[in-house]
Amino acid sequence: MHPLAKRIQQKDERALAKAITLAENNGADKLELLKSIYSHQKSAHWIGITGSPGAGKSSLVNRLISFLRKKGMTVGIVAVDPTSPFSGGSILGDRVRMADHFTDPGVFIRSMGTRGSLGGLSRSTKETVRLMDAYGFDVILIETVGVGQSELDIMKLADSVAVVLNPGSGDVVQVFKAGIMEIADLFVVNKADMPGVPKLLAEIEAMLDLVKHDSPYRPPVVQTISTENKGLKELWDAILLHREYLEKSGEGKERKLSNLKREVMEVVQHEIYQQVWTHEQKNGFSWLADLESGKTDPYTAAEQILTEHMQPADGKQK
Ligand SMILES: Nc1nc2c(ncn2[C@@H]2O[C@H](COP(=O)(O)OP(=O)(O)O)[C@@H](O)[C@H]2O)c(=O)[nH]1
Ligand SMILES: [Mg+2]
């Protein structure tokens, strides 16, 4: 067993932080670590929270943490903010707001940047969530800005996805365009103290009619005012109801399995790429000169690399 895995099991927070860094930086013994913790996961409820910047995701997460702590539940939080590659920006803002929770041993907050995640943001986020799960948090919240494909991929790893929208923001169209509508399990109309709530509610329902017309599950819509700590119970009830649906319908198992399938393929893809890259680097990218002189083309070069990699000249599998 990886030494960090053992310490994580003993609820050593510093070991958890170290393990996440190791995963993020793609350390040499990363797979070893992930193998050791895999069976220690306690199937926490993974909840994704997505929406436009400024929608109130962090405020909501902050309130949800307090709400869950009062119920005696422990919470791990992964804040993914690809718009802040430097350690400042909104991540820092989130940190300040989350400050109340930093001294609480039942809460663990980790911000992820895009830096260092060689295997892709969605992969290192997933690994972080798994590490937190193995540590034993009851609930894991994943906050991400709904902007691109990698954020969409991140949301797919959650059991329940909450999409945060604001009245008067034109969010619904954005969400629809980004393909988030299809993965939403519930909608949160946050800033319900602002004008335009009925219009937004109608827009969401119309959009749901369009997208989810043949599904047995219709995502509920809850209203919150996170600045006033309102609607948190309704939000949590909706999340629990979705969890119940996942269990009863068997969809939860299906989702987990298709996520696992994707994860295996991601690891394979990454490991092969890494091996090929290392090998080619050692050989000084021998095909580069031929590319430059026009003797070969990128596709032939790639084909040769793949062939050579899969069937080495000495006949032994690499
Ligand atoms: N009026 C109002 N403002 C809110 C509400 N929730 C959050 N805000 C404000 O919206 C801004 C963005 O919030 P934040 O949680 O950082 O959004 P994030 O970018 O989605 O994480 C902050 O200034 C919050 O105080 C709400 O329910 N009502
Ligand atoms: Mg935020």
PDB file of C-alpha atoms in Angstrom, residues 11 16 40-48 64-65 67-77 104-108 129-142 159-160 236 239-240 243 247 256:
ATOM      1  CA  LYS A  11      -7.726  10.812   8.545  1.00  0.00           C
ATOM      2  CA  LEU A  16      -4.657  14.111   1.891  1.00  0.00           C
ATOM      3  CA  HIS A  40     -11.146   2.599   0.505  1.00  0.00           C
ATOM      4  CA  GLN A  41     -13.685   4.938  -1.031  1.00  0.00           C
ATOM      5  CA  LYS A  42     -16.826   5.163   1.023  1.00  0.00           C
ATOM      6  CA  SER A  43     -19.185   6.253  -1.755  1.00  0.00           C
ATOM      7  CA  ALA A  44     -19.722   9.801  -0.628  1.00  0.00           C
ATOM      8  CA  HIS A  45     -22.368  11.765  -2.488  1.00  0.00           C
ATOM      9  CA  TRP A  46     -20.547  13.715  -5.208  1.00  0.00           C
ATOM     10  CA  ILE A  47     -22.377  16.940  -5.969  1.00  0.00           C
ATOM     11  CA  GLY A  48     -21.439  19.191  -8.860  1.00  0.00           C
ATOM     12  CA  LEU A  64     -24.313  24.477   2.078  1.00  0.00           C
ATOM     13  CA  ILE A  65     -21.188  23.588   4.056  1.00  0.00           C
ATOM     14  CA  PHE A  67     -25.990  23.543   6.566  1.00  0.00           C
ATOM     15  CA  LEU A  68     -24.411  20.096   6.254  1.00  0.00           C
ATOM     16  CA  ARG A  69     -22.069  20.615   9.206  1.00  0.00           C
ATOM     17  CA  LYS A  70     -25.091  21.370  11.389  1.00  0.00           C
ATOM     18  CA  LYS A  71     -26.439  17.997  10.339  1.00  0.00           C
ATOM     19  CA  GLY A  72     -23.180  16.465  11.493  1.00  0.00           C
ATOM     20  CA  MET A  73     -21.961  15.668   8.001  1.00  0.00           C
ATOM     21  CA  THR A  74     -18.387  16.171   6.849  1.00  0.00           C
ATOM     22  CA  VAL A  75     -17.709  17.932   3.567  1.00  0.00           C
ATOM     23  CA  GLY A  76     -14.908  17.953   1.012  1.00  0.00           C
ATOM     24  CA  ILE A  77     -14.884  20.786  -1.524  1.00  0.00           C
ATOM     25  CA  ASP A 104     -13.101  23.017  10.951  1.00  0.00           C
ATOM     26  CA  PRO A 105     -11.650  19.482  10.745  1.00  0.00           C
ATOM     27  CA  GLY A 106     -14.909  18.282   9.176  1.00  0.00           C
ATOM     28  CA  VAL A 107     -14.299  20.470   6.128  1.00  0.00           C
ATOM     29  CA  PHE A 108     -11.546  20.240   3.547  1.00  0.00           C
ATOM     30  CA  VAL A 129     -12.559  13.648  -5.467  1.00  0.00           C
ATOM     31  CA  ARG A 130     -11.588   9.985  -5.121  1.00  0.00           C
ATOM     32  CA  LEU A 131      -8.891  10.871  -2.608  1.00  0.00           C
ATOM     33  CA  MET A 132     -11.391  12.912  -0.606  1.00  0.00           C
ATOM     34  CA  ASP A 133     -13.861  10.055  -0.778  1.00  0.00           C
ATOM     35  CA  ALA A 134     -11.247   7.644   0.549  1.00  0.00           C
ATOM     36  CA  TYR A 135     -10.548  10.060   3.383  1.00  0.00           C
ATOM     37  CA  GLY A 136     -14.179   9.645   4.346  1.00  0.00           C
ATOM     38  CA  PHE A 137     -16.134  12.853   3.750  1.00  0.00           C
ATOM     39  CA  ASP A 138     -19.889  12.315   3.623  1.00  0.00           C
ATOM     40  CA  VAL A 139     -20.440  14.821   0.849  1.00  0.00           C
ATOM     41  CA  ILE A 140     -18.086  16.147  -1.797  1.00  0.00           C
ATOM     42  CA  LEU A 141     -18.958  19.417  -3.500  1.00  0.00           C
ATOM     43  CA  ILE A 142     -17.365  20.244  -6.829  1.00  0.00           C
ATOM     44  CA  ASP A 159     -23.730  11.986  -8.900  1.00  0.00           C
ATOM     45  CA  SER A 160     -25.933  15.061  -8.836  1.00  0.00           C
ATOM     46  CA  TRP A 236     -30.681  19.884   0.046  1.00  0.00           C
ATOM     47  CA  ILE A 239     -30.428  16.841  -3.946  1.00  0.00           C
ATOM     48  CA  LEU A 240     -31.571  14.002  -1.690  1.00  0.00           C
ATOM     49  CA  ARG A 243     -30.048  10.667  -4.995  1.00  0.00           C
ATOM     50  CA  GLU A 247     -30.719   4.524  -6.423  1.00  0.00           C
ATOM     51  CA  LYS A 256     -20.881   5.176 -12.260  1.00  0.00           C
TER      52      LYS A 256
END
